[in-house]
XYZ file of C-alpha atoms in Angstrom:
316
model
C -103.400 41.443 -120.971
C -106.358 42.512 -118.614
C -105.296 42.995 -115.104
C -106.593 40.914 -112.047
C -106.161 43.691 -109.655
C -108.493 46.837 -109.915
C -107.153 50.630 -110.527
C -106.502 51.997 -106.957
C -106.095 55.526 -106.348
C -106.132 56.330 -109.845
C -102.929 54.133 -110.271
C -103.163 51.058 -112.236
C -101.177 47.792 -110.970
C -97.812 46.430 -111.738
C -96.867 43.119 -113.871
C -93.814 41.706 -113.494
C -93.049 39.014 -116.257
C -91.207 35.819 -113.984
C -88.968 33.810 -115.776
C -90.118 29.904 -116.197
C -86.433 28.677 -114.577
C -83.820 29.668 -113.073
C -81.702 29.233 -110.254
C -84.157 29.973 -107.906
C -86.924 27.509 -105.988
C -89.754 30.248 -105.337
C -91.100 33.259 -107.618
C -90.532 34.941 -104.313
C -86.794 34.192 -104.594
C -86.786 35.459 -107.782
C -88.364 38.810 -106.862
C -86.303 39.488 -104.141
C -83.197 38.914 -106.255
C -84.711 40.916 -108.890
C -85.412 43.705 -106.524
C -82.384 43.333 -104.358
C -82.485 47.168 -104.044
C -85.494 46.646 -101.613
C -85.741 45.127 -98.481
C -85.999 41.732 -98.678
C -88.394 41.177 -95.483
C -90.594 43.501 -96.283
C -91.138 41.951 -99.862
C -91.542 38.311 -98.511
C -94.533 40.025 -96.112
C -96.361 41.339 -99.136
C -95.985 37.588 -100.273
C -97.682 36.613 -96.741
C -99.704 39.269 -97.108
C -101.243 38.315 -100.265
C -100.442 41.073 -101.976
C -98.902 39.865 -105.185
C -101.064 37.690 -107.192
C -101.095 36.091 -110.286
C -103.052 36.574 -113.562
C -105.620 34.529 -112.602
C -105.968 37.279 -109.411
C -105.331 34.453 -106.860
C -102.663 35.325 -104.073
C -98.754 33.651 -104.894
C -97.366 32.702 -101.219
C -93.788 32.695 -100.126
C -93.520 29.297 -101.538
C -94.897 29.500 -104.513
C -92.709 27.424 -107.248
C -90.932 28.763 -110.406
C -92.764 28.168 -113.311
C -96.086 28.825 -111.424
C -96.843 31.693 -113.145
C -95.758 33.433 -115.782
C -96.696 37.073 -114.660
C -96.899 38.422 -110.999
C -99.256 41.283 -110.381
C -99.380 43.798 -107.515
C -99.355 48.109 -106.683
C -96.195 49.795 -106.349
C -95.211 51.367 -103.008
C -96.032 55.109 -103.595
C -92.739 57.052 -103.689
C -93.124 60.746 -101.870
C -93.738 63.104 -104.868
C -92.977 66.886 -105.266
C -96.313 67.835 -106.598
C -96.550 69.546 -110.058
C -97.685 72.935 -109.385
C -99.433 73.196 -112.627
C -103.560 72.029 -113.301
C -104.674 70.149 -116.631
C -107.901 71.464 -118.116
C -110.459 69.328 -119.300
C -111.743 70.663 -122.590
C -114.417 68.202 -123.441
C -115.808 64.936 -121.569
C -118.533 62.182 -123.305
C -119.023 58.703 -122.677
C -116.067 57.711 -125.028
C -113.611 60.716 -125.100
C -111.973 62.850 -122.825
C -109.625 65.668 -124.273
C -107.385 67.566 -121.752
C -105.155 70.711 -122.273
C -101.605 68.806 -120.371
C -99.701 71.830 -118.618
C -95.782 71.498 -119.320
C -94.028 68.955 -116.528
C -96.815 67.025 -116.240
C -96.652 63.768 -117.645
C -99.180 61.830 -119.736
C -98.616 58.422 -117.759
C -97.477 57.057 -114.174
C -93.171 56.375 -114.334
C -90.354 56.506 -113.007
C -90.849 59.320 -109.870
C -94.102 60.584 -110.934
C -97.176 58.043 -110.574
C -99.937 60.924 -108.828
C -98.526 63.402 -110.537
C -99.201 62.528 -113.810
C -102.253 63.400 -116.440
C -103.791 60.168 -116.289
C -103.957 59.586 -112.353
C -105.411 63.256 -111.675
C -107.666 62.588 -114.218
C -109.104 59.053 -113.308
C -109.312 60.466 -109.700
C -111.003 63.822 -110.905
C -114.068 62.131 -113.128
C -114.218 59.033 -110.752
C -113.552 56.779 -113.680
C -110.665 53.863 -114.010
C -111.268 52.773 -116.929
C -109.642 56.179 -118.638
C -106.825 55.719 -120.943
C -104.511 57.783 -123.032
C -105.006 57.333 -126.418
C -101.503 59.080 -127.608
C -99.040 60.731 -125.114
C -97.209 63.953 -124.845
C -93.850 64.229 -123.287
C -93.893 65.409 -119.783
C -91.916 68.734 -121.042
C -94.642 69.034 -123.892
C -97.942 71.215 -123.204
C -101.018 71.219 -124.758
C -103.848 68.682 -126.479
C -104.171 65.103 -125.167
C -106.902 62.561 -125.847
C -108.073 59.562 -123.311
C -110.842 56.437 -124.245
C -113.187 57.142 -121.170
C -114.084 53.552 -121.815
C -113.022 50.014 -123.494
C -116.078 49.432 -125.843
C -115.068 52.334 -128.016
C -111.100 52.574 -127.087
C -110.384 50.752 -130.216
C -112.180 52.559 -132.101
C -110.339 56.053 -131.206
C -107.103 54.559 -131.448
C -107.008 53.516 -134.774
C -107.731 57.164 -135.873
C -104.166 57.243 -134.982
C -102.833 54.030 -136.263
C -104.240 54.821 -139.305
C -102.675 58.794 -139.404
C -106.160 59.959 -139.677
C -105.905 62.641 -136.852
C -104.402 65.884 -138.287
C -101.890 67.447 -135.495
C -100.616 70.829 -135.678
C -97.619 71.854 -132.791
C -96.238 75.190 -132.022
C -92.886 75.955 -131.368
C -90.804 78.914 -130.419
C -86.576 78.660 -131.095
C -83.755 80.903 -131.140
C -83.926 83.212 -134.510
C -81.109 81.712 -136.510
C -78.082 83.658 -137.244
C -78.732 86.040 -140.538
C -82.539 85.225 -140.931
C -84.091 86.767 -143.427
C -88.107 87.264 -142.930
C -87.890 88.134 -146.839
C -86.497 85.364 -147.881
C -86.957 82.788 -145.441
C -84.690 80.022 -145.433
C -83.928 77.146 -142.749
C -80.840 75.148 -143.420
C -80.758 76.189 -147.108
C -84.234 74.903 -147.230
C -86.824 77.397 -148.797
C -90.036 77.926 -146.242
C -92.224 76.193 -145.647
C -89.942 72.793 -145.180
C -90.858 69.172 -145.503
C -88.066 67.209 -143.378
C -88.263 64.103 -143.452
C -85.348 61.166 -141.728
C -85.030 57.365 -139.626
C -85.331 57.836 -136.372
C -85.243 55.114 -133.805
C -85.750 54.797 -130.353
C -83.699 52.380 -127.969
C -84.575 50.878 -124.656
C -83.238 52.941 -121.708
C -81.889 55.808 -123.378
C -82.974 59.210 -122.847
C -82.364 60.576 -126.667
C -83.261 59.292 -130.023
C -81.134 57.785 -132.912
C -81.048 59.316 -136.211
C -80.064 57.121 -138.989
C -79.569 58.503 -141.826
C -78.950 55.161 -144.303
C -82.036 54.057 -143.470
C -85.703 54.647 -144.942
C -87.233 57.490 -143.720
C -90.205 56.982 -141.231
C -90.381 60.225 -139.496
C -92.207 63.498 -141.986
C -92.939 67.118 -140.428
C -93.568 70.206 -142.634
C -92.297 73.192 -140.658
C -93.578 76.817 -141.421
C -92.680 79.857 -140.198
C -95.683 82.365 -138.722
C -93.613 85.034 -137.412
C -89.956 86.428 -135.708
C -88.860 89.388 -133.132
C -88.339 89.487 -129.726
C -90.031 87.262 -126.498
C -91.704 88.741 -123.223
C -87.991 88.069 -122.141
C -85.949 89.837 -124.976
C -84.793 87.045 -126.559
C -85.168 87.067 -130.633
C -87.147 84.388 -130.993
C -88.919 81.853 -134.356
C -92.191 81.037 -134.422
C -92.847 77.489 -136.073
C -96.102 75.633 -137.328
C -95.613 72.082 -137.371
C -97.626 69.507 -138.912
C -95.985 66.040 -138.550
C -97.236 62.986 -140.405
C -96.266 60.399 -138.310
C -95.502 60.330 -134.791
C -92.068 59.335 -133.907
C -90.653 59.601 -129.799
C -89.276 63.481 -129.885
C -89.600 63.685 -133.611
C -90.495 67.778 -133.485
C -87.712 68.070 -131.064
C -84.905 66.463 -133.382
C -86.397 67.751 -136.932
C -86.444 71.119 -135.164
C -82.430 70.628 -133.777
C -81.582 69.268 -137.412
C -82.688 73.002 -139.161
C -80.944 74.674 -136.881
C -83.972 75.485 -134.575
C -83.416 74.074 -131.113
C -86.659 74.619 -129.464
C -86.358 76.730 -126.224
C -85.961 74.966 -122.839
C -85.088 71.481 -125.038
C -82.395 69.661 -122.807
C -82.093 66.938 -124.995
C -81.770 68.208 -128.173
C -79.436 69.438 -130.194
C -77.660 68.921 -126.745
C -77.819 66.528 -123.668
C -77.484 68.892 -120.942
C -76.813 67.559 -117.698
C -79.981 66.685 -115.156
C -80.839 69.127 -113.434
C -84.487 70.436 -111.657
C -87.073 71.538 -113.584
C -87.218 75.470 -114.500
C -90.514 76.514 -114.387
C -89.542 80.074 -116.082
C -88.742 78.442 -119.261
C -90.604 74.893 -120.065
C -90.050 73.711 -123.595
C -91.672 75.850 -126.202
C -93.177 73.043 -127.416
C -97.645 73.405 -127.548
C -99.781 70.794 -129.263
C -102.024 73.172 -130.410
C -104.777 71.302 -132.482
C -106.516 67.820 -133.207
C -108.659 67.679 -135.802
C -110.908 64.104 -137.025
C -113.824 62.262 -138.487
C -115.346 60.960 -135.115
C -115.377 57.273 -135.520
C -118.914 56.835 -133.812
C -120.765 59.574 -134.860
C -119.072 60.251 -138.137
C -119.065 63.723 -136.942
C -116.024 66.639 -137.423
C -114.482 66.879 -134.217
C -111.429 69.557 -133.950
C -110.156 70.830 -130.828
C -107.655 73.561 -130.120
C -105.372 74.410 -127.038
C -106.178 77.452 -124.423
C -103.065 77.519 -123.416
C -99.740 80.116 -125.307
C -95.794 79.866 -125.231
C -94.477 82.035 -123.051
C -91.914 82.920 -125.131
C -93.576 83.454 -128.721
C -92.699 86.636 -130.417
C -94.515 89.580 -128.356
């Protein structure tokens, strides 16, 4: 659904889907009940204001009737932001595509507490352009290659590269060497080297961690290789993985990694929840999309492009 209100700042607008009927008279009623964690004054001004609209970009007043609209629109209020102290590079820019090398604890997209700090705002407010767009995402913890549509005419195009799995993706990770490894005879959960692990995994609304099913089909693939072992910058004896994955499941390195044994470095989530807790910039997840590689869909052109950036803990 197109928005009525422009990108500001870099930050795209809100939509808030309003319910048809209920028990309240006004979409403003609704609103402030549905916010009732926020001032109620100050949301009936940005009524008077004009500042919510619907999708037809006109303003919505205070009495405004249920059933109006179906969809409110207007910007968030900008929460104060620690600033990520880390800079995306941009490793290639054309009319259509945009490919960045994401530092760790940045995230791809405006949520929750970040909305500046994220990939996409920088970057819309670095090349002057709103119309950018991810065309796949990285976790926040996650460093390394991300693509963005620099405009609509051709987004479609780029992402049904993905859609259609025809973007190879190779990921670097670095875990804790397994008890009685064997660099001889390599072996990962009784699985001979190089593995193919395949399993369901499922994500649910509101919940930090996947769901593995395993009586289900599988829909999640990664083959896992091993490039090399010994010991980190930091002493730790350390794995380094190649991963390939075939599809693109939320965390699906992350959990495939846990399930052979090979909790990736700095992973809070997996095998583990660990409690919240600030970010520790000495050891980000070791966790580096590392390469993209395609038949451009314009040009019919190769494209492949490779991160600049290492894991700090990889085998020295």
């Amino acid at each position: 659904m197109p928005s009525p209100l422009p990108v500001k700042d870099g930050i795209g607008p809100t939509r808030l889907r309003v319910p048809a009927s209920g028990p309240w008279e006004t979409i403003a009623e609704y609103v402030v009940a549905r916010f009732d964690h926020l001032d109620a004054g100050d949301l009936h001004r940005r009524f008077d204001a004009g500042e919510i609209v619907g999708t037809d970009g006109r303003r919505i007043g205070r009495g405004t009737a249920l059933g109006a609209h179906r969809f409110v629109w207007y910007y968030r209020d900008l929460p104060v932001e620690d600033p990520v102290p880390f800079h995306l590079e941009i490793l290639h820019v054309d009319d259509d595509l945009v490919v960045i090398d994401k530092p760790h604890f940045l995230p791809t997209t405006p949520g929750g507490r970040y909305l500046r700090e994220s990939a996409l705002v920088r970057l819309r407010t670095r090349l002057d352009n709103p119309d950018l767009t991810p065309i796949h995402r990285l976790d926040r913890a996650t460093a390394g290659l991300v693509m963005f549509s620099a405009r609509p005419a051709t987004r479609g195009a780029y992402q049904s590269l993905f859609e259609k799995r025809r973007v190879v993706k190779v990921y670097e990770a670095v875990s804790t060497q397994p008890p009685g490894w064997d660099p001889d005879a390599p072996v990962l959960a009784e699985r001979a080297v190089p593995v193919v692990y395949r399993n369901h995994i499922a994500s649910r609304r509101g919940e930090f961690r996947v769901v593995v099913d395993d009586s289900r089909e599988p829909n999640a693939e990664t083959v896992v290789e091993v490039c090399g072992g010994g010991v980190s910058s930091s002493g730790r004896a350390v794995l380094h993985t190649i991963l390939r994955p075939h599809t693109g499941r939320m965390h699906q390195l992350r959990v495939h990694l846990a399930a052979l044994g090979l909790g990736i470095l700095g992973d809070r989530l997996y095998p583990d929840l660990l409690p919240e807790a600030p970010d520790d910039h000495s050891l980000p997840l070791q966790l580096l999309a590392r390469e993209l590689e395609f038949t451009d869909p314009l040009s019919g052109m190769p494209r492949r492009f490779v991160t600049r950036r290492t894991l700090s803990e990889a085998p020295a």
